Amino acid sequence: EPEVTQTPSHQVTQMGQEVILRCVPISNHLYFYWYRQILGQKVEFLVSFYNNEISEKSEIFDDQFSVERPDGSNFTLKIRSTKLEDSAMYFCASRGQGLSEQYFGPGTRLTVT
Amino acid sequence: AQSVTQPDIHITVSEGASLELRCNYSYGATPYLFWYVQSPGQGLQLLLKYFSGDTLVQGIKGFEAEFKRSQSSFNLRKPSVHWSDAAEYFCAVGAADSGYSTLTFGKGTMLLVSP
């Protein structure tokens, strides 16, 4: 069964550094998402992406964040200058056309020190 | 904006007993509703979903949920819990009027299964 994959599984970085989290959505999917889950808290929406542009973003997704689909398979989330409060599990999700569920990847645990 | 409430942070159920996890949502129109399960260190796996039609939906692993519009609820049930069901369960709502761009999650319910 096709699945969403994410790399790396765990990323440790120092405050102020840039990080790029990578996702490979399911191949025929058209809608892509990033969510985050701070330890012990609920999963929060960050951004959705369709047709090579952001379709919706939350207030969390400020100028420090950006997303890109650099080729036909990858979908990336970049944090330009990480802060301690960016430490969280970041989930990528994708879904196909029409009314369908979002499929989530296993997540990348980001630790900012 | 939509919101989801899962009133139970933790629930402990004996193996073989029945289970009901509560979920209430707030949304002005007919919502899209989902239950996801997260095992420790794992991602989110979809258990079941409701888009329209029959209000009782069946999912994987023997789970079912019932959409009750009058109560704004989408409670998850299982008739007989197995030890492997121990995990965190998240209810989520998708907003139809935003083209279903986002999912709003509840805070989750941690299910513990006792022998």
JSON list of C-alpha atoms in Angstrom, two decimals:
[
{"chain": "A", "resi": 1, "resn": "GLU", "atom": "CA", "xyz": [0.00, 0.00, 0.00]},
{"chain": "A", "resi": 2, "resn": "PRO", "atom": "CA", "xyz": [1.41, 3.42, -0.90]},
{"chain": "A", "resi": 3, "resn": "GLU", "atom": "CA", "xyz": [2.45, 5.58, 2.00]},
{"chain": "A", "resi": 4, "resn": "VAL", "atom": "CA", "xyz": [3.80, 9.01, 2.83]},
{"chain": "A", "resi": 5, "resn": "THR", "atom": "CA", "xyz": [7.44, 8.98, 3.85]},
{"chain": "A", "resi": 6, "resn": "GLN", "atom": "CA", "xyz": [9.42, 11.60, 5.76]},
{"chain": "A", "resi": 7, "resn": "THR", "atom": "CA", "xyz": [13.11, 12.20, 6.34]},
{"chain": "A", "resi": 8, "resn": "PRO", "atom": "CA", "xyz": [14.88, 12.47, 8.64]},
{"chain": "A", "resi": 9, "resn": "SER", "atom": "CA", "xyz": [13.02, 10.74, 11.44]},
{"chain": "A", "resi": 10, "resn": "HIS", "atom": "CA", "xyz": [14.82, 12.88, 14.00]},
{"chain": "A", "resi": 11, "resn": "GLN", "atom": "CA", "xyz": [16.65, 16.18, 13.51]},
{"chain": "A", "resi": 12, "resn": "VAL", "atom": "CA", "xyz": [18.60, 18.00, 16.16]},
{"chain": "A", "resi": 13, "resn": "THR", "atom": "CA", "xyz": [19.62, 21.56, 15.43]},
{"chain": "A", "resi": 14, "resn": "GLN", "atom": "CA", "xyz": [20.87, 24.62, 17.23]},
{"chain": "A", "resi": 15, "resn": "MET", "atom": "CA", "xyz": [18.76, 27.70, 17.69]},
{"chain": "A", "resi": 16, "resn": "GLY", "atom": "CA", "xyz": [19.07, 30.06, 14.75]},
{"chain": "A", "resi": 17, "resn": "GLN", "atom": "CA", "xyz": [19.96, 27.36, 12.25]},
{"chain": "A", "resi": 18, "resn": "GLU", "atom": "CA", "xyz": [17.97, 26.56, 9.15]},
{"chain": "A", "resi": 19, "resn": "VAL", "atom": "CA", "xyz": [16.35, 23.16, 8.78]},
{"chain": "A", "resi": 20, "resn": "ILE", "atom": "CA", "xyz": [14.63, 21.45, 5.90]},
{"chain": "A", "resi": 21, "resn": "LEU", "atom": "CA", "xyz": [12.20, 18.66, 6.55]},
{"chain": "A", "resi": 22, "resn": "ARG", "atom": "CA", "xyz": [11.47, 16.39, 3.64]},
{"chain": "A", "resi": 23, "resn": "CYS", "atom": "CA", "xyz": [8.39, 14.47, 2.63]},
{"chain": "A", "resi": 24, "resn": "VAL", "atom": "CA", "xyz": [7.52, 12.20, -0.25]},
{"chain": "A", "resi": 25, "resn": "PRO", "atom": "CA", "xyz": [3.73, 12.21, -0.64]},
{"chain": "A", "resi": 26, "resn": "ILE", "atom": "CA", "xyz": [1.78, 9.41, -2.25]},
{"chain": "A", "resi": 27, "resn": "SER", "atom": "CA", "xyz": [2.57, 9.59, -5.93]},
{"chain": "A", "resi": 28, "resn": "ASN", "atom": "CA", "xyz": [-0.82, 10.47, -7.46]},
{"chain": "A", "resi": 29, "resn": "HIS", "atom": "CA", "xyz": [-1.89, 12.83, -4.71]},
{"chain": "A", "resi": 30, "resn": "LEU", "atom": "CA", "xyz": [-2.51, 16.49, -5.41]},
{"chain": "A", "resi": 31, "resn": "TYR", "atom": "CA", "xyz": [-2.92, 18.15, -2.01]},
{"chain": "A", "resi": 32, "resn": "PHE", "atom": "CA", "xyz": [-0.10, 18.38, 0.50]},
{"chain": "A", "resi": 33, "resn": "TYR", "atom": "CA", "xyz": [-0.01, 19.47, 4.10]},
{"chain": "A", "resi": 34, "resn": "TRP", "atom": "CA", "xyz": [2.26, 20.10, 7.04]},
{"chain": "A", "resi": 35, "resn": "TYR", "atom": "CA", "xyz": [1.12, 19.76, 10.63]},
{"chain": "A", "resi": 36, "resn": "ARG", "atom": "CA", "xyz": [3.04, 19.89, 13.87]},
{"chain": "A", "resi": 37, "resn": "GLN", "atom": "CA", "xyz": [2.56, 18.39, 17.31]},
{"chain": "A", "resi": 38, "resn": "ILE", "atom": "CA", "xyz": [4.38, 19.92, 20.24]},
{"chain": "A", "resi": 39, "resn": "LEU", "atom": "CA", "xyz": [5.05, 17.28, 22.89]},
{"chain": "A", "resi": 40, "resn": "GLY", "atom": "CA", "xyz": [1.91, 16.58, 24.89]},
{"chain": "A", "resi": 41, "resn": "GLN", "atom": "CA", "xyz": [-0.27, 18.85, 22.78]},
{"chain": "A", "resi": 42, "resn": "LYS", "atom": "CA", "xyz": [-2.64, 18.40, 19.90]},
{"chain": "A", "resi": 43, "resn": "VAL", "atom": "CA", "xyz": [-1.79, 18.21, 16.25]},
{"chain": "A", "resi": 44, "resn": "GLU", "atom": "CA", "xyz": [-1.93, 21.67, 14.65]},
{"chain": "A", "resi": 45, "resn": "PHE", "atom": "CA", "xyz": [-2.32, 22.62, 11.02]},
{"chain": "A", "resi": 46, "resn": "LEU", "atom": "CA", "xyz": [0.50, 24.64, 9.49]},
{"chain": "A", "resi": 47, "resn": "VAL", "atom": "CA", "xyz": [-0.03, 24.89, 5.75]},
{"chain": "A", "resi": 48, "resn": "SER", "atom": "CA", "xyz": [-1.73, 23.32, 2.76]},
{"chain": "A", "resi": 49, "resn": "PHE", "atom": "CA", "xyz": [-0.34, 23.29, -0.77]},
{"chain": "A", "resi": 50, "resn": "TYR", "atom": "CA", "xyz": [-2.05, 22.65, -4.08]},
{"chain": "A", "resi": 51, "resn": "ASN", "atom": "CA", "xyz": [-1.13, 23.30, -7.68]},
{"chain": "A", "resi": 52, "resn": "ASN", "atom": "CA", "xyz": [2.30, 24.61, -6.68]},
{"chain": "A", "resi": 53, "resn": "GLU", "atom": "CA", "xyz": [1.09, 27.22, -4.30]},
{"chain": "A", "resi": 54, "resn": "ILE", "atom": "CA", "xyz": [-0.02, 27.64, -0.73]},
{"chain": "A", "resi": 55, "resn": "SER", "atom": "CA", "xyz": [-3.78, 27.31, -0.49]},
{"chain": "A", "resi": 56, "resn": "GLU", "atom": "CA", "xyz": [-4.12, 27.97, 3.21]},
{"chain": "A", "resi": 57, "resn": "LYS", "atom": "CA", "xyz": [-1.85, 28.62, 6.18]},
{"chain": "A", "resi": 58, "resn": "SER", "atom": "CA", "xyz": [-2.30, 29.02, 9.89]},
{"chain": "A", "resi": 59, "resn": "GLU", "atom": "CA", "xyz": [-1.05, 31.86, 12.07]},
{"chain": "A", "resi": 60, "resn": "ILE", "atom": "CA", "xyz": [1.78, 29.57, 13.16]},
{"chain": "A", "resi": 61, "resn": "PHE", "atom": "CA", "xyz": [3.14, 29.58, 9.62]},
{"chain": "A", "resi": 62, "resn": "ASP", "atom": "CA", "xyz": [4.95, 32.91, 9.73]},
{"chain": "A", "resi": 63, "resn": "ASP", "atom": "CA", "xyz": [7.77, 34.28, 7.59]},
{"chain": "A", "resi": 64, "resn": "GLN", "atom": "CA", "xyz": [10.24, 31.86, 9.12]},
{"chain": "A", "resi": 65, "resn": "PHE", "atom": "CA", "xyz": [8.47, 28.99, 7.40]},
{"chain": "A", "resi": 66, "resn": "SER", "atom": "CA", "xyz": [8.31, 28.12, 3.74]},
{"chain": "A", "resi": 67, "resn": "VAL", "atom": "CA", "xyz": [7.24, 25.15, 1.67]},
{"chain": "A", "resi": 68, "resn": "GLU", "atom": "CA", "xyz": [8.32, 23.94, -1.69]},
{"chain": "A", "resi": 69, "resn": "ARG", "atom": "CA", "xyz": [7.71, 21.15, -4.12]},
{"chain": "A", "resi": 70, "resn": "PRO", "atom": "CA", "xyz": [11.09, 21.19, -5.87]},
{"chain": "A", "resi": 71, "resn": "ASP", "atom": "CA", "xyz": [10.36, 18.25, -8.15]},
{"chain": "A", "resi": 72, "resn": "GLY", "atom": "CA", "xyz": [7.57, 15.84, -8.90]},
{"chain": "A", "resi": 73, "resn": "SER", "atom": "CA", "xyz": [7.99, 13.80, -5.77]},
{"chain": "A", "resi": 74, "resn": "ASN", "atom": "CA", "xyz": [9.30, 15.81, -2.82]},
{"chain": "A", "resi": 75, "resn": "PHE", "atom": "CA", "xyz": [7.53, 18.30, -0.60]},
{"chain": "A", "resi": 76, "resn": "THR", "atom": "CA", "xyz": [9.67, 20.25, 1.85]},
{"chain": "A", "resi": 77, "resn": "LEU", "atom": "CA", "xyz": [9.18, 22.45, 4.88]},
{"chain": "A", "resi": 78, "resn": "LYS", "atom": "CA", "xyz": [11.94, 24.93, 5.62]},
{"chain": "A", "resi": 79, "resn": "ILE", "atom": "CA", "xyz": [12.39, 26.79, 8.88]},
{"chain": "A", "resi": 80, "resn": "ARG", "atom": "CA", "xyz": [14.86, 29.61, 8.28]},
{"chain": "A", "resi": 81, "resn": "SER", "atom": "CA", "xyz": [15.99, 30.42, 11.79]},
{"chain": "A", "resi": 82, "resn": "THR", "atom": "CA", "xyz": [14.83, 27.86, 14.31]},
{"chain": "A", "resi": 83, "resn": "LYS", "atom": "CA", "xyz": [13.64, 28.78, 17.77]},
{"chain": "A", "resi": 84, "resn": "LEU", "atom": "CA", "xyz": [13.38, 26.62, 20.86]},
{"chain": "A", "resi": 85, "resn": "GLU", "atom": "CA", "xyz": [9.60, 26.65, 20.51]},
{"chain": "A", "resi": 86, "resn": "ASP", "atom": "CA", "xyz": [9.86, 25.05, 17.07]},
{"chain": "A", "resi": 87, "resn": "SER", "atom": "CA", "xyz": [10.74, 21.78, 18.78]},
{"chain": "A", "resi": 88, "resn": "ALA", "atom": "CA", "xyz": [7.93, 19.43, 17.82]},
{"chain": "A", "resi": 89, "resn": "MET", "atom": "CA", "xyz": [6.96, 16.46, 15.70]},
{"chain": "A", "resi": 90, "resn": "TYR", "atom": "CA", "xyz": [6.26, 17.60, 12.15]},
{"chain": "A", "resi": 91, "resn": "PHE", "atom": "CA", "xyz": [3.85, 15.56, 10.08]},
{"chain": "A", "resi": 92, "resn": "CYS", "atom": "CA", "xyz": [3.45, 15.68, 6.35]},
{"chain": "A", "resi": 93, "resn": "ALA", "atom": "CA", "xyz": [0.16, 14.56, 4.81]},
{"chain": "A", "resi": 94, "resn": "SER", "atom": "CA", "xyz": [-1.24, 14.20, 1.33]},
{"chain": "A", "resi": 95, "resn": "ARG", "atom": "CA", "xyz": [-4.55, 13.43, -0.27]},
{"chain": "A", "resi": 96, "resn": "GLY", "atom": "CA", "xyz": [-5.89, 12.66, -3.69]},
{"chain": "A", "resi": 97, "resn": "GLN", "atom": "CA", "xyz": [-8.46, 14.37, -5.82]},
{"chain": "A", "resi": 98, "resn": "GLY", "atom": "CA", "xyz": [-12.01, 14.93, -4.68]},
{"chain": "A", "resi": 99, "resn": "LEU", "atom": "CA", "xyz": [-13.33, 14.05, -1.29]},
{"chain": "A", "resi": 100, "resn": "SER", "atom": "CA", "xyz": [-10.79, 11.80, 0.36]},
{"chain": "A", "resi": 101, "resn": "GLU", "atom": "CA", "xyz": [-8.86, 11.40, 3.54]},
{"chain": "A", "resi": 102, "resn": "GLN", "atom": "CA", "xyz": [-5.45, 12.79, 4.32]},
{"chain": "A", "resi": 103, "resn": "TYR", "atom": "CA", "xyz": [-2.68, 10.24, 4.67]},
{"chain": "A", "resi": 104, "resn": "PHE", "atom": "CA", "xyz": [-0.03, 11.08, 7.22]},
{"chain": "A", "resi": 105, "resn": "GLY", "atom": "CA", "xyz": [3.64, 10.29, 7.23]},
{"chain": "A", "resi": 106, "resn": "PRO", "atom": "CA", "xyz": [5.45, 8.96, 10.31]},
{"chain": "A", "resi": 107, "resn": "GLY", "atom": "CA", "xyz": [6.73, 12.39, 11.26]},
{"chain": "A", "resi": 108, "resn": "THR", "atom": "CA", "xyz": [10.06, 14.11, 11.84]},
{"chain": "A", "resi": 109, "resn": "ARG", "atom": "CA", "xyz": [10.93, 14.92, 15.42]},
{"chain": "A", "resi": 110, "resn": "LEU", "atom": "CA", "xyz": [12.70, 18.29, 15.44]},
{"chain": "A", "resi": 111, "resn": "THR", "atom": "CA", "xyz": [14.69, 19.19, 18.54]},
{"chain": "A", "resi": 112, "resn": "VAL", "atom": "CA", "xyz": [16.06, 22.71, 18.77]},
{"chain": "A", "resi": 113, "resn": "THR", "atom": "CA", "xyz": [18.74, 23.24, 21.40]},
{"chain": "B", "resi": 1, "resn": "ALA", "atom": "CA", "xyz": [-13.75, 28.42, 12.78]},
{"chain": "B", "resi": 2, "resn": "GLN", "atom": "CA", "xyz": [-14.19, 24.81, 13.64]},
{"chain": "B", "resi": 3, "resn": "SER", "atom": "CA", "xyz": [-13.11, 23.16, 16.88]},
{"chain": "B", "resi": 4, "resn": "VAL", "atom": "CA", "xyz": [-13.02, 19.69, 18.39]},
{"chain": "B", "resi": 5, "resn": "THR", "atom": "CA", "xyz": [-13.39, 18.66, 22.01]},
{"chain": "B", "resi": 6, "resn": "GLN", "atom": "CA", "xyz": [-12.32, 15.32, 23.37]},
{"chain": "B", "resi": 7, "resn": "PRO", "atom": "CA", "xyz": [-13.38, 15.53, 27.01]},
{"chain": "B", "resi": 8, "resn": "ASP", "atom": "CA", "xyz": [-11.44, 12.49, 28.22]},
{"chain": "B", "resi": 9, "resn": "ILE", "atom": "CA", "xyz": [-7.67, 12.84, 28.42]},
{"chain": "B", "resi": 10, "resn": "HIS", "atom": "CA", "xyz": [-7.14, 9.26, 29.60]},
{"chain": "B", "resi": 11, "resn": "ILE", "atom": "CA", "xyz": [-9.39, 6.22, 29.60]},
{"chain": "B", "resi": 12, "resn": "THR", "atom": "CA", "xyz": [-8.58, 2.79, 31.02]},
{"chain": "B", "resi": 13, "resn": "VAL", "atom": "CA", "xyz": [-10.51, -0.20, 29.76]},
{"chain": "B", "resi": 14, "resn": "SER", "atom": "CA", "xyz": [-10.14, -3.86, 30.59]},
{"chain": "B", "resi": 15, "resn": "GLU", "atom": "CA", "xyz": [-9.20, -6.13, 27.73]},
{"chain": "B", "resi": 16, "resn": "GLY", "atom": "CA", "xyz": [-12.35, -7.56, 26.20]},
{"chain": "B", "resi": 17, "resn": "ALA", "atom": "CA", "xyz": [-14.55, -4.74, 27.48]},
{"chain": "B", "resi": 18, "resn": "SER", "atom": "CA", "xyz": [-16.35, -2.30, 25.25]},
{"chain": "B", "resi": 19, "resn": "LEU", "atom": "CA", "xyz": [-15.01, 1.16, 24.48]},
{"chain": "B", "resi": 20, "resn": "GLU", "atom": "CA", "xyz": [-16.51, 4.52, 23.69]},
{"chain": "B", "resi": 21, "resn": "LEU", "atom": "CA", "xyz": [-14.34, 7.60, 23.11]},
{"chain": "B", "resi": 22, "resn": "ARG", "atom": "CA", "xyz": [-16.18, 10.88, 22.99]},
{"chain": "B", "resi": 23, "resn": "CYS", "atom": "CA", "xyz": [-15.78, 13.63, 20.43]},
{"chain": "B", "resi": 24, "resn": "ASN", "atom": "CA", "xyz": [-17.76, 16.84, 20.08]},
{"chain": "B", "resi": 25, "resn": "TYR", "atom": "CA", "xyz": [-17.21, 19.33, 17.31]},
{"chain": "B", "resi": 26, "resn": "SER", "atom": "CA", "xyz": [-18.18, 22.87, 16.60]},
{"chain": "B", "resi": 27, "resn": "TYR", "atom": "CA", "xyz": [-18.80, 23.82, 12.99]},
{"chain": "B", "resi": 28, "resn": "GLY", "atom": "CA", "xyz": [-21.56, 25.76, 11.28]},
{"chain": "B", "resi": 29, "resn": "ALA", "atom": "CA", "xyz": [-22.25, 23.37, 8.43]},
{"chain": "B", "resi": 30, "resn": "THR", "atom": "CA", "xyz": [-22.03, 19.64, 7.89]},
{"chain": "B", "resi": 31, "resn": "PRO", "atom": "CA", "xyz": [-18.50, 18.67, 8.83]},
{"chain": "B", "resi": 32, "resn": "TYR", "atom": "CA", "xyz": [-16.16, 16.04, 7.55]},
{"chain": "B", "resi": 33, "resn": "LEU", "atom": "CA", "xyz": [-15.20, 13.92, 10.54]},
{"chain": "B", "resi": 34, "resn": "PHE", "atom": "CA", "xyz": [-12.29, 11.60, 11.18]},
{"chain": "B", "resi": 35, "resn": "TRP", "atom": "CA", "xyz": [-10.75, 9.42, 13.84]},
{"chain": "B", "resi": 36, "resn": "TYR", "atom": "CA", "xyz": [-7.00, 8.84, 13.76]},
{"chain": "B", "resi": 37, "resn": "VAL", "atom": "CA", "xyz": [-4.92, 6.62, 16.03]},
{"chain": "B", "resi": 38, "resn": "GLN", "atom": "CA", "xyz": [-1.32, 7.25, 17.04]},
{"chain": "B", "resi": 39, "resn": "SER", "atom": "CA", "xyz": [0.80, 4.55, 18.61]},
{"chain": "B", "resi": 40, "resn": "PRO", "atom": "CA", "xyz": [3.90, 5.64, 20.55]},
{"chain": "B", "resi": 41, "resn": "GLY", "atom": "CA", "xyz": [6.54, 7.01, 18.21]},
{"chain": "B", "resi": 42, "resn": "GLN", "atom": "CA", "xyz": [4.34, 6.46, 15.20]},
{"chain": "B", "resi": 43, "resn": "GLY", "atom": "CA", "xyz": [2.44, 8.64, 12.78]},
{"chain": "B", "resi": 44, "resn": "LEU", "atom": "CA", "xyz": [-1.29, 9.09, 12.49]},
{"chain": "B", "resi": 45, "resn": "GLN", "atom": "CA", "xyz": [-3.30, 6.24, 11.05]},
{"chain": "B", "resi": 46, "resn": "LEU", "atom": "CA", "xyz": [-6.85, 6.80, 9.83]},
{"chain": "B", "resi": 47, "resn": "LEU", "atom": "CA", "xyz": [-9.40, 4.60, 11.57]},
{"chain": "B", "resi": 48, "resn": "LEU", "atom": "CA", "xyz": [-12.52, 5.87, 9.85]},
{"chain": "B", "resi": 49, "resn": "LYS", "atom": "CA", "xyz": [-14.13, 8.88, 8.26]},
{"chain": "B", "resi": 50, "resn": "TYR", "atom": "CA", "xyz": [-17.52, 10.46, 7.69]},
{"chain": "B", "resi": 51, "resn": "PHE", "atom": "CA", "xyz": [-18.26, 12.60, 4.67]},
{"chain": "B", "resi": 52, "resn": "SER", "atom": "CA", "xyz": [-21.97, 12.06, 4.11]},
{"chain": "B", "resi": 53, "resn": "GLY", "atom": "CA", "xyz": [-24.65, 9.39, 3.97]},
{"chain": "B", "resi": 54, "resn": "ASP", "atom": "CA", "xyz": [-25.03, 6.68, 6.59]},
{"chain": "B", "resi": 55, "resn": "THR", "atom": "CA", "xyz": [-24.28, 8.20, 9.97]},
{"chain": "B", "resi": 56, "resn": "LEU", "atom": "CA", "xyz": [-22.84, 4.96, 11.34]},
{"chain": "B", "resi": 57, "resn": "VAL", "atom": "CA", "xyz": [-19.47, 4.37, 9.77]},
{"chain": "B", "resi": 58, "resn": "GLN", "atom": "CA", "xyz": [-17.28, 1.33, 10.01]},
{"chain": "B", "resi": 59, "resn": "GLY", "atom": "CA", "xyz": [-13.53, 1.53, 10.16]},
{"chain": "B", "resi": 60, "resn": "ILE", "atom": "CA", "xyz": [-10.48, -0.63, 10.45]},
{"chain": "B", "resi": 61, "resn": "LYS", "atom": "CA", "xyz": [-9.59, -2.82, 13.43]},
{"chain": "B", "resi": 62, "resn": "GLY", "atom": "CA", "xyz": [-13.26, -3.29, 14.40]},
{"chain": "B", "resi": 63, "resn": "PHE", "atom": "CA", "xyz": [-13.93, 0.36, 15.19]},
{"chain": "B", "resi": 64, "resn": "GLU", "atom": "CA", "xyz": [-17.09, 2.25, 14.34]},
{"chain": "B", "resi": 65, "resn": "ALA", "atom": "CA", "xyz": [-18.34, 5.77, 14.92]},
{"chain": "B", "resi": 66, "resn": "GLU", "atom": "CA", "xyz": [-21.71, 7.45, 14.77]},
{"chain": "B", "resi": 67, "resn": "PHE", "atom": "CA", "xyz": [-22.32, 10.98, 13.58]},
{"chain": "B", "resi": 68, "resn": "LYS", "atom": "CA", "xyz": [-25.09, 12.63, 15.58]},
{"chain": "B", "resi": 69, "resn": "ARG", "atom": "CA", "xyz": [-25.84, 16.05, 14.18]},
{"chain": "B", "resi": 70, "resn": "SER", "atom": "CA", "xyz": [-28.23, 16.97, 17.00]},
{"chain": "B", "resi": 71, "resn": "GLN", "atom": "CA", "xyz": [-25.50, 16.39, 19.57]},
{"chain": "B", "resi": 72, "resn": "SER", "atom": "CA", "xyz": [-22.58, 17.59, 17.41]},
{"chain": "B", "resi": 73, "resn": "SER", "atom": "CA", "xyz": [-20.86, 14.35, 18.26]},
{"chain": "B", "resi": 74, "resn": "PHE", "atom": "CA", "xyz": [-18.85, 11.67, 16.52]},
{"chain": "B", "resi": 75, "resn": "ASN", "atom": "CA", "xyz": [-18.08, 9.10, 19.19]},
{"chain": "B", "resi": 76, "resn": "LEU", "atom": "CA", "xyz": [-15.80, 6.17, 18.49]},
{"chain": "B", "resi": 77, "resn": "ARG", "atom": "CA", "xyz": [-16.79, 2.69, 19.67]},
{"chain": "B", "resi": 78, "resn": "LYS", "atom": "CA", "xyz": [-15.41, -0.80, 19.75]},
{"chain": "B", "resi": 79, "resn": "PRO", "atom": "CA", "xyz": [-17.29, -3.77, 21.23]},
{"chain": "B", "resi": 80, "resn": "SER", "atom": "CA", "xyz": [-14.25, -5.63, 22.57]},
{"chain": "B", "resi": 81, "resn": "VAL", "atom": "CA", "xyz": [-10.91, -3.97, 23.18]},
{"chain": "B", "resi": 82, "resn": "HIS", "atom": "CA", "xyz": [-7.61, -5.74, 22.57]},
{"chain": "B", "resi": 83, "resn": "TRP", "atom": "CA", "xyz": [-4.33, -4.92, 24.31]},
{"chain": "B", "resi": 84, "resn": "SER", "atom": "CA", "xyz": [-2.95, -3.75, 20.96]},
{"chain": "B", "resi": 85, "resn": "ASP", "atom": "CA", "xyz": [-5.57, -0.97, 20.90]},
{"chain": "B", "resi": 86, "resn": "ALA", "atom": "CA", "xyz": [-3.64, 0.93, 23.56]},
{"chain": "B", "resi": 87, "resn": "ALA", "atom": "CA", "xyz": [-2.70, 4.19, 21.84]},
{"chain": "B", "resi": 88, "resn": "GLU", "atom": "CA", "xyz": [-3.74, 7.81, 21.56]},
{"chain": "B", "resi": 89, "resn": "TYR", "atom": "CA", "xyz": [-6.88, 8.56, 19.60]},
{"chain": "B", "resi": 90, "resn": "PHE", "atom": "CA", "xyz": [-7.57, 11.84, 17.85]},
{"chain": "B", "resi": 91, "resn": "CYS", "atom": "CA", "xyz": [-10.84, 13.11, 16.51]},
{"chain": "B", "resi": 92, "resn": "ALA", "atom": "CA", "xyz": [-10.60, 15.66, 13.71]},
{"chain": "B", "resi": 93, "resn": "VAL", "atom": "CA", "xyz": [-12.95, 17.84, 11.70]},
{"chain": "B", "resi": 94, "resn": "GLY", "atom": "CA", "xyz": [-12.47, 19.08, 8.16]},
{"chain": "B", "resi": 95, "resn": "ALA", "atom": "CA", "xyz": [-14.23, 22.21, 7.01]},
{"chain": "B", "resi": 96, "resn": "ALA", "atom": "CA", "xyz": [-16.26, 21.61, 3.88]},
{"chain": "B", "resi": 97, "resn": "ASP", "atom": "CA", "xyz": [-16.58, 25.30, 3.09]},
{"chain": "B", "resi": 98, "resn": "SER", "atom": "CA", "xyz": [-12.83, 25.80, 2.87]},
{"chain": "B", "resi": 99, "resn": "GLY", "atom": "CA", "xyz": [-12.54, 23.06, 0.31]},
{"chain": "B", "resi": 100, "resn": "TYR", "atom": "CA", "xyz": [-11.44, 20.77, 3.09]},
{"chain": "B", "resi": 101, "resn": "SER", "atom": "CA", "xyz": [-8.02, 22.36, 3.18]},
{"chain": "B", "resi": 102, "resn": "THR", "atom": "CA", "xyz": [-7.35, 21.75, 6.80]},
{"chain": "B", "resi": 103, "resn": "LEU", "atom": "CA", "xyz": [-8.01, 19.36, 9.63]},
{"chain": "B", "resi": 104, "resn": "THR", "atom": "CA", "xyz": [-8.63, 20.61, 13.14]},
{"chain": "B", "resi": 105, "resn": "PHE", "atom": "CA", "xyz": [-7.74, 18.04, 15.76]},
{"chain": "B", "resi": 106, "resn": "GLY", "atom": "CA", "xyz": [-8.89, 17.48, 19.29]},
{"chain": "B", "resi": 107, "resn": "LYS", "atom": "CA", "xyz": [-6.36, 17.13, 22.09]},
{"chain": "B", "resi": 108, "resn": "GLY", "atom": "CA", "xyz": [-6.57, 13.35, 21.97]},
{"chain": "B", "resi": 109, "resn": "THR", "atom": "CA", "xyz": [-7.61, 10.58, 24.35]},
{"chain": "B", "resi": 110, "resn": "MET", "atom": "CA", "xyz": [-5.01, 8.16, 25.63]},
{"chain": "B", "resi": 111, "resn": "LEU", "atom": "CA", "xyz": [-6.42, 4.66, 25.85]},
{"chain": "B", "resi": 112, "resn": "LEU", "atom": "CA", "xyz": [-4.89, 2.30, 28.36]},
{"chain": "B", "resi": 113, "resn": "VAL", "atom": "CA", "xyz": [-5.86, -1.36, 28.28]},
{"chain": "B", "resi": 114, "resn": "SER", "atom": "CA", "xyz": [-5.62, -3.37, 31.49]},
{"chain": "B", "resi": 115, "resn": "PRO", "atom": "CA", "xyz": [-5.31, -7.16, 31.53]}
]
